[in-house]
XYZ file of C-alpha atoms in Angstrom:
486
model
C 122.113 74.293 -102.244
C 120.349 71.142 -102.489
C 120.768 67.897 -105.075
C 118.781 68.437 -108.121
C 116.691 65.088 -107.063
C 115.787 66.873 -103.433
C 115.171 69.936 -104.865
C 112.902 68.247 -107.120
C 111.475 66.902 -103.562
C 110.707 69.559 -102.126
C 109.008 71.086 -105.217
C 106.723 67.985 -105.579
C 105.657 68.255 -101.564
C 105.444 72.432 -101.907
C 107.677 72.444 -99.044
C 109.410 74.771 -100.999
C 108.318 77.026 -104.224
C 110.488 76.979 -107.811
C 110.729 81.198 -106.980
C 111.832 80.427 -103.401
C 114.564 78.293 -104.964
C 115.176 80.878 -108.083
C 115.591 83.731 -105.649
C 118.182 81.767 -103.372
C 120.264 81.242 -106.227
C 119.965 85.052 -107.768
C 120.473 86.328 -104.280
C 123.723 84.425 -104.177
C 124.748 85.277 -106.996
C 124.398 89.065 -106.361
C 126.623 88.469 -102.889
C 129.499 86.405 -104.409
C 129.717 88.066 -107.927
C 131.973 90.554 -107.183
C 134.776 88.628 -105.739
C 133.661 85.757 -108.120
C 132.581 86.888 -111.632
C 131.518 83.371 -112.733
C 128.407 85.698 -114.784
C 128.744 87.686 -117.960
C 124.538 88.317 -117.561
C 122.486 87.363 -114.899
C 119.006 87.270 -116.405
C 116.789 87.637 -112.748
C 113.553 88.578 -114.207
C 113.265 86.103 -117.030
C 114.588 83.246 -114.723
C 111.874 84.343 -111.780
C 109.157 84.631 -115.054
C 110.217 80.584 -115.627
C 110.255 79.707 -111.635
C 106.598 80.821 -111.443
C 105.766 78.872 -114.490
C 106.860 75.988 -113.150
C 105.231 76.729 -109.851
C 101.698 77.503 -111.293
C 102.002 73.906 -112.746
C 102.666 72.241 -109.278
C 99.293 74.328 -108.172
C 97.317 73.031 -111.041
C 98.473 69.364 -110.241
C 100.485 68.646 -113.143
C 103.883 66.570 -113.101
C 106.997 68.408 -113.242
C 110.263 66.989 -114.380
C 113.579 66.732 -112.569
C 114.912 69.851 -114.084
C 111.683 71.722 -113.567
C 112.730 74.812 -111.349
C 116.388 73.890 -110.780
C 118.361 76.751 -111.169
C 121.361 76.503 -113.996
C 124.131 78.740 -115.723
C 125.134 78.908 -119.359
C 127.964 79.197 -120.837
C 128.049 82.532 -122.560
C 128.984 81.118 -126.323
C 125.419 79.120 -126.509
C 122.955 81.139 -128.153
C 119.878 82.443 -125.898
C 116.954 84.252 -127.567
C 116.999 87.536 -126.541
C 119.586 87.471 -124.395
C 123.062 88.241 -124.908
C 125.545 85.839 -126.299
C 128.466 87.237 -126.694
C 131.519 84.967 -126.263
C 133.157 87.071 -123.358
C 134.385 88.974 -126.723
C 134.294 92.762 -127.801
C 133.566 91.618 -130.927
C 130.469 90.643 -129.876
C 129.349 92.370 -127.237
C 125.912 93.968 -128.571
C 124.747 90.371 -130.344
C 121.539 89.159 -129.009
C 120.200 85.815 -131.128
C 117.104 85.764 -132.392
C 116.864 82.001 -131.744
C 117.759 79.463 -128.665
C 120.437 77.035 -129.209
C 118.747 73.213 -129.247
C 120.546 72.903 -125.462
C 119.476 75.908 -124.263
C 115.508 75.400 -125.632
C 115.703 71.685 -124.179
C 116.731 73.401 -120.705
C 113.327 75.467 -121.452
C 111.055 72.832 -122.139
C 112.431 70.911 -119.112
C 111.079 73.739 -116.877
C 114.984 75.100 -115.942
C 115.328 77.941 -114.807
C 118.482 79.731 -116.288
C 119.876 82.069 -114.062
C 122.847 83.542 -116.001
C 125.213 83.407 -118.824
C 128.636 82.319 -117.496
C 131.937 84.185 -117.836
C 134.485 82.011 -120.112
C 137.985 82.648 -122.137
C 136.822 84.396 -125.509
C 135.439 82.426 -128.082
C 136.464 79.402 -125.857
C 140.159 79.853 -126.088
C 142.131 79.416 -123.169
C 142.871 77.412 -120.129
C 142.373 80.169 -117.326
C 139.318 82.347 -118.079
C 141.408 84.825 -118.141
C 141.076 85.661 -122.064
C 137.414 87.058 -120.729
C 137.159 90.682 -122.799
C 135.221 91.625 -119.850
C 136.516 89.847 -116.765
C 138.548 86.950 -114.794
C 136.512 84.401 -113.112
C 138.093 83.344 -109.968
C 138.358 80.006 -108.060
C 136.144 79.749 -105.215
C 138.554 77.665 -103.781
C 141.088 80.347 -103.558
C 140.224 83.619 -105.503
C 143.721 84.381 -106.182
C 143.917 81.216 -108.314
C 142.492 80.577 -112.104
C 139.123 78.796 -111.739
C 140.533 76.777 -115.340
C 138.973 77.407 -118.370
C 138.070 77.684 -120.737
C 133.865 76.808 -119.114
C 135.965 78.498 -115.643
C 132.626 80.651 -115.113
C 130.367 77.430 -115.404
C 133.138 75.657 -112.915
C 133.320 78.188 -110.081
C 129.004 79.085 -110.532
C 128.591 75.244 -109.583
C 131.403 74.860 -106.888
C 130.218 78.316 -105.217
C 126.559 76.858 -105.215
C 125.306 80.169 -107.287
C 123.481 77.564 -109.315
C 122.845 73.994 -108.882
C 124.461 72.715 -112.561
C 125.459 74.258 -115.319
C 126.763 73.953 -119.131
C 130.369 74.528 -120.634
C 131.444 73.390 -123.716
C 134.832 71.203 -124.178
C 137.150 71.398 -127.427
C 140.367 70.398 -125.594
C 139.515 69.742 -122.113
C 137.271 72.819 -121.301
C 134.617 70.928 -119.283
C 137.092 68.439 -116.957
C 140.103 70.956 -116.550
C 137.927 73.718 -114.829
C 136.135 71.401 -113.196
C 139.480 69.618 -111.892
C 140.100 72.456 -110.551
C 137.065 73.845 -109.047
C 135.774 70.255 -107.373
C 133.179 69.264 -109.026
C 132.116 66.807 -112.055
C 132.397 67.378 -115.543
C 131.416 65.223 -118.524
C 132.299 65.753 -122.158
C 130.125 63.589 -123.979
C 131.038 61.386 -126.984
C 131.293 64.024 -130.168
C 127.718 64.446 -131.324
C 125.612 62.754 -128.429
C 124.741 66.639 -127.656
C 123.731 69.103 -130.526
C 125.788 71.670 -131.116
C 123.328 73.763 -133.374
C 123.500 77.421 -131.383
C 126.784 76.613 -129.940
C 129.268 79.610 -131.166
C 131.860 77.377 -133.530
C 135.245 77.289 -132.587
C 136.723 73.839 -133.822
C 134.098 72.104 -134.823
C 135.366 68.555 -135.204
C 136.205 69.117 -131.839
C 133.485 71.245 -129.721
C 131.184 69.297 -127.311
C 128.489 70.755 -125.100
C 128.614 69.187 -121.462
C 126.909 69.071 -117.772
C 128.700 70.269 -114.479
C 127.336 68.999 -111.155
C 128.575 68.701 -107.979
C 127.760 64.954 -108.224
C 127.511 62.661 -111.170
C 124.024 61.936 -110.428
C 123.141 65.668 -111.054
C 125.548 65.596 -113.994
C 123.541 62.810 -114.772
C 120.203 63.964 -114.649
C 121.580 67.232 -117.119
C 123.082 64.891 -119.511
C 120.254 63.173 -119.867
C 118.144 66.522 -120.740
C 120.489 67.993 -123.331
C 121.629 64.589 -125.570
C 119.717 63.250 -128.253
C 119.283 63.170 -132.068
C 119.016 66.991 -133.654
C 118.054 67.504 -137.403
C 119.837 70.961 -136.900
C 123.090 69.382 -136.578
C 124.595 67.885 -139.499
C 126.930 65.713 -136.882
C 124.359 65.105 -134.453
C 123.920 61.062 -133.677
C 120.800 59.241 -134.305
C 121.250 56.735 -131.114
C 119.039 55.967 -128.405
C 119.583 57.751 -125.053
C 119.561 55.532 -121.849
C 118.372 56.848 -118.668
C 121.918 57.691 -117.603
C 120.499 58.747 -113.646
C 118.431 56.052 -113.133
C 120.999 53.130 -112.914
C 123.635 54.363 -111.029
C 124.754 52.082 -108.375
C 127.302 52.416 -105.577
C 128.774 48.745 -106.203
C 131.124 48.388 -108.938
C 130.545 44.378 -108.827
C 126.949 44.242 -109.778
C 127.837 45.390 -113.042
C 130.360 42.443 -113.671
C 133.708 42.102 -114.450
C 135.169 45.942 -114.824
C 138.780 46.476 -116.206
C 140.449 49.741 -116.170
C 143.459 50.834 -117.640
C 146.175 53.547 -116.323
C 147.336 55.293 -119.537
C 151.037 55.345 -118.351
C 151.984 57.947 -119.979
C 149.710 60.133 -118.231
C 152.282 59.956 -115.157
C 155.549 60.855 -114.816
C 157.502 63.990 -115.393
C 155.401 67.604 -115.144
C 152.589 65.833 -112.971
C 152.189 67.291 -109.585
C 153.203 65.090 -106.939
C 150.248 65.762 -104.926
C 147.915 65.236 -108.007
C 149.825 61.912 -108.617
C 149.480 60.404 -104.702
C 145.603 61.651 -105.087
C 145.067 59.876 -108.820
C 147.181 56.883 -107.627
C 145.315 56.441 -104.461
C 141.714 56.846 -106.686
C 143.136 53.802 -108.899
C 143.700 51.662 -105.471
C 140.127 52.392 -104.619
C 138.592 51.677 -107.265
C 140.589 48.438 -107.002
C 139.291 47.954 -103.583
C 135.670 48.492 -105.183
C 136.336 45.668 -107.683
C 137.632 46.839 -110.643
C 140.710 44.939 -112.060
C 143.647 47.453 -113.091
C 145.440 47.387 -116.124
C 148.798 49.314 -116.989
C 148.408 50.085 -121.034
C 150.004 52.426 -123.467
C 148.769 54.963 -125.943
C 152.441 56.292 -127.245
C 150.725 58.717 -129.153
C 148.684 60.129 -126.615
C 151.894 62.548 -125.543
C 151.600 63.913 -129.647
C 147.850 65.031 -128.680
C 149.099 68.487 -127.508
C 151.368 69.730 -130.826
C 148.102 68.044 -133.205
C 145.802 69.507 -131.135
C 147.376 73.301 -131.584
C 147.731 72.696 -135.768
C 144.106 71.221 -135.995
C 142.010 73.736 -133.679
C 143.525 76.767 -134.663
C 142.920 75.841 -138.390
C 139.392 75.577 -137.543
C 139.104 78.559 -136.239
C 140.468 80.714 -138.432
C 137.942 79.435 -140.734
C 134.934 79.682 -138.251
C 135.992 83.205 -136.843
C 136.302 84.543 -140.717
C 132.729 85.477 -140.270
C 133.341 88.260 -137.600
C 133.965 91.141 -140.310
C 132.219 94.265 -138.605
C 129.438 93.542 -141.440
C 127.060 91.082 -140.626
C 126.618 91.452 -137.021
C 128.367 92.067 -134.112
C 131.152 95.111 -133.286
C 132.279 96.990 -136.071
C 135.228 99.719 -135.767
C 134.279 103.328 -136.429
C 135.560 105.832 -138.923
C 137.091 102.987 -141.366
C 138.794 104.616 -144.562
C 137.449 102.020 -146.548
C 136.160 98.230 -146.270
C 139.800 96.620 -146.081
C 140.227 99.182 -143.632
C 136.885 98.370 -141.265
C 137.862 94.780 -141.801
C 141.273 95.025 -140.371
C 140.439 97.672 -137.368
C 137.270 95.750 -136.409
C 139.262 92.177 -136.377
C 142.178 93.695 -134.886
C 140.267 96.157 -131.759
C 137.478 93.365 -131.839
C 139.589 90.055 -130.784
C 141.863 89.716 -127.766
C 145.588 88.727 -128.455
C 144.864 84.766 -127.808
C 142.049 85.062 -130.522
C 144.338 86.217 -133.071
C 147.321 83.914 -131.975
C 145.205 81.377 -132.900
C 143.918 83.102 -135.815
C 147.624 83.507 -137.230
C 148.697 79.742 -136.083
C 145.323 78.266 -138.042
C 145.852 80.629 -141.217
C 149.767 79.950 -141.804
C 149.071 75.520 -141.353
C 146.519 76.301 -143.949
C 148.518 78.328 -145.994
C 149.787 77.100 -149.630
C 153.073 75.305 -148.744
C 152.367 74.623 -145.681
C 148.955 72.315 -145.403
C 150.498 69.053 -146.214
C 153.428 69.937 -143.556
C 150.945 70.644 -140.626
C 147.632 70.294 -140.852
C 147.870 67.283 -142.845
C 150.440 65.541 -140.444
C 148.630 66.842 -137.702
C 145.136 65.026 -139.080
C 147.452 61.885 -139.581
C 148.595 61.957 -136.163
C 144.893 62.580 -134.985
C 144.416 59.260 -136.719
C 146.962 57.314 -134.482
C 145.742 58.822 -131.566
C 141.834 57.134 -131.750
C 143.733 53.998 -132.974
C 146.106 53.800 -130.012
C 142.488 54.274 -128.031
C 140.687 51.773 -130.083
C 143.261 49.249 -129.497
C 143.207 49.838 -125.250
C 139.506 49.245 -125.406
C 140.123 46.075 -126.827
C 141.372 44.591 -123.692
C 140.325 46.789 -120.937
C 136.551 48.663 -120.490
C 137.376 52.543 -119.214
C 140.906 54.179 -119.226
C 142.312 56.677 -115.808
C 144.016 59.572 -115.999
C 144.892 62.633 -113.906
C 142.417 65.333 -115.418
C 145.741 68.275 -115.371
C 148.964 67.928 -114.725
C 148.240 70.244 -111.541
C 145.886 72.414 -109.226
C 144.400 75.864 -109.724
C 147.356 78.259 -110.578
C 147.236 81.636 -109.675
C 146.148 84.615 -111.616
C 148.361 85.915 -114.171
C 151.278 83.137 -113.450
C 150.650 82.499 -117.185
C 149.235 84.745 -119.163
C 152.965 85.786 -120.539
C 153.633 82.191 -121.217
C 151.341 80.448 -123.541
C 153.098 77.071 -124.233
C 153.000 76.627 -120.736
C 149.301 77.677 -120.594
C 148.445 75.530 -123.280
C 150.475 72.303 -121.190
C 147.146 72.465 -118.616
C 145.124 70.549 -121.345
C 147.828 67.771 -121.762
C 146.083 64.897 -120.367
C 142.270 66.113 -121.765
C 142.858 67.414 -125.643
C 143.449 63.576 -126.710
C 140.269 62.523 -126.060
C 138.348 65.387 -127.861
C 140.966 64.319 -130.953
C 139.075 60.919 -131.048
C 135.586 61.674 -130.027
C 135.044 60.241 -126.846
C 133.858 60.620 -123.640
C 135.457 61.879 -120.774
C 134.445 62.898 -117.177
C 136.271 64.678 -114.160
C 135.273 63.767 -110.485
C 137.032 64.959 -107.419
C 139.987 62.692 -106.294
C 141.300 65.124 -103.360
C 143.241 67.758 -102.897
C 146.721 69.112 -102.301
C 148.351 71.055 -99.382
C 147.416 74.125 -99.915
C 143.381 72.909 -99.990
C 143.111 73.188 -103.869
C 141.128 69.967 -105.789
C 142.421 67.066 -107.972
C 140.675 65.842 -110.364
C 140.364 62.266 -111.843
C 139.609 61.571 -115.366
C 137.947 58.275 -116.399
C 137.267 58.038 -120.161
C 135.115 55.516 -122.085
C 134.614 53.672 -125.344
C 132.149 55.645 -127.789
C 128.714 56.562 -126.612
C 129.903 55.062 -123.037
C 128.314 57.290 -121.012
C 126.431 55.003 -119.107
C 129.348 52.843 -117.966
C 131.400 55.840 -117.509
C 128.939 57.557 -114.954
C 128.729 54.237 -113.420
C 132.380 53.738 -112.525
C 132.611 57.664 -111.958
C 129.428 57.511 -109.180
C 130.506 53.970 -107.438
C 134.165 55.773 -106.940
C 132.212 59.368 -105.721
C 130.090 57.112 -103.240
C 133.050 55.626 -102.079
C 134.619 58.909 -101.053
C 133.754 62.079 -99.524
C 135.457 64.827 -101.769
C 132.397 65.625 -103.294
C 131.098 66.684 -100.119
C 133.479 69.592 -99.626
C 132.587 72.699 -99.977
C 134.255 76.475 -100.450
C 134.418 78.516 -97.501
C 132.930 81.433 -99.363
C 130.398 82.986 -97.064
């Protein structure tokens, strides 16, 4: 399928109609979901309803938007009116909203036409998409191999071309990783740059809504529809958005002097060798485009993981107290009494990494134990955005390797969770300090599996982030490579 800008093209010159483009994407959809799964709900009619919208206003000679009958996926844990949301959980699985999350009504007014609710590890937990209640996304790289997670179903939708971008959400890496490992871009946005009102809570200090693409400037162009100021969110920022797609350049140099610094602890022991020749041979180029390279340290950065796993767990055990078989969603039948429909409908209603987490967030709260974890863990948060602060003072955007590998394959971890849990290494310190991070592709290893290269930036850095991101992707050709999917 088509850049969002030609798309947009085409539209413009009616060379080519928004339900001609609609109907490409749903008809790809229906021929690759069932080796795939990327979609928990493809919504056909409603997105063919908004394609003819958008072409009865290119008939009547009004302007029409960039997004205006692109086709896009949605993560399945942002609310959609009248459609369901349900969080790839049991627990959930008959909730409809009665309102649109603020990303999700900004896709509307831009003329999008949303094609599907994407597949994703419940409640956002997990690394694989294989915590889905319902079913594992594969890669479309490989389908024996984990697409990442836990946005995998936004990932592999985008790589497999069954929509042209897409939105995941990112509390520990859940944007980049998948999209490390599916070849395309992902970009978590600095913490409240994109409103999170309608976005199913999991940690909330941590949880960022972000754009896939399969080039920055599409990324771009969806970042640039979704951020801004939101009364509904109580952490929402009250900045001014630049035009993030309109000043990308291929040459690093007309933006002036550009430092970037290697995090060095990023590399060494656990990193895939072939991830580490790709990332190392990114770093030259983008030396070759201009950029001076600086070797810094954040000694903290390696304490990101064990914080991470106090902090987000605590959170949700807080935020998933709500699902009680009461209010809404799935409630277990022929309960004894309330304690009892309270513990059968939490117990038949989560999957077993929900509840780990459940158990890890409760106990680090508990009385005895808050000032031993969660405490220390918050402390250690602390050093983690100082140790950042501090490399920003002498170089402009930081490189690391997005994982620690490529796509693993299906079930190789589900039995292990520390080792599931390692795949966010390199991505969970950023959400810890609230900045912004993007994955592009950087290569790929023997076996034909993508690399991904994270580039992170000061607060609110978008711009200069894409910029360095789309003068490296112009540089290269791994964006151009596609899945062999039929």
């Amino acid at each position: 399928m088509a850049s969002i800008r030609e798309l947009h093209e085409q539209l413009v010159k009616k060379e080519r109609s928004a339900v001609e483009i609609a109907q490409e994407a749903l008809n790809r959809i229906q021929a690759l979901e069932p080796k795939l799964h990327s979609f928990l709900h493809v919504t056909a009619e409603k997105a063919l309803e908004q394609a003819r919208a958008v072409d009865a206003k290119i008939a009547a000679g009004e302007e029409i938007g960039l997004l205006a009958g692109i086709p896009i996926g949605v993560k399945d844990n942002m609310c959609t009116k009248g459609i369901p949301t349900t969080c790839a959980s049991r627990i959930l699985e008959n909730f409809v909203p009665p309102y649109e999350s603020t990303v999700s009504q900004k896709l509307i007014d831009a003329g999008a036409v949303i094609v599907g609710k994407t597949n994703l590890d419940e409640f956002a937990m997990g690394s694989s998409t294989e915590s889905s209640a319902y079913q594992v996304t594969a890669n479309p790289w490989d389908v024996s191999r984990v697409p990442g997670g836990s946005s995998g179903g936004s990932a592999a939708a985008v790589a497999a071309d069954e929509c042209v971008v897409s939105l995941g959400s990112d509390t520990g890496g859940s944007i980049r990783q998948p999209a490390s490992f599916c070849g395309v871009v992902g970009l978590k946005p600095t913490y409240g740059l994109v409103s999170r009102y309608g976005l199913v809570a999991y940690a909330s200090s941590l949880d960022q809504i972000g754009p896939f693409g399969r080039s920055v400037e599409d990324t771009a162009i969806l970042l640039n529809a979704i951020a801004g100021y939101d009364p509904k969110d109580s952490t929402s920022l009250k900045v001014e958005i630049p035009n993030y797609a309109a000043s990308l350049k291929p040459d690093l140099k007309a933006r002036g002097k550009l430092r970037i610094g290697i995090i060095k602890e990023t590399f060494g022991e656990g990193l895939d060798s072939a991830v580490e020749q790709a990332v190392t041979t990114a770093i030259e180029q983008l030396q070759n485009l201009g950029a001076e390279i600086h070797v810094i340290s954040c000694p903290n950065f390696r304490y990101g993981l064990a914080s991470y796993y106090i902090i987000a767990p605590s959170e949700a055990s807080a935020n998933l107290a709500r699902y009680d078989g009461v209010k809404y969603g799935w409630r277990a039948p022929e309960a004894d009494n309330l304690l009892s429909m309270y513990t059968r409908t939490r117990a038949a209603g989560f999957g077993a990494e929900v509840k780990r987490r459940i158990m890890i967030g409760t106990y680090a709260l508990s009385a005895g134990y808050y000032d031993a974890y969660y405490l220390k863990a918050q402390k250690v948060r602390t050093l983690i955005k100082q140790d950042f602060e501090t490399a920003f003072e002498t170089v402009d955007v930081l490189v690391t390797p997005t994982a620690p590998t490529t796509a693993f394959k299906a079930g190789e971890k589900t039995t292990d969770p520390l080792s599931m849990y390692l795949n966010d290494l390199m991505t969970i310190p950023v959400n810890l300090a609230g900045l912004p991070g993007i994955s592009v592709p950087c290569g790929f290893d023997e076996q034909g599996l993508p690399i991904g290269l994270q580039l992170i930036g000061k607060v609110l850095g978008e711009h200069q982030l894409l910029q360095v991101a789309y003068a490296y992707e112009q540089s290269t050709n791994w964006h151009q490579r596609q899945p062999q999917l039929g």
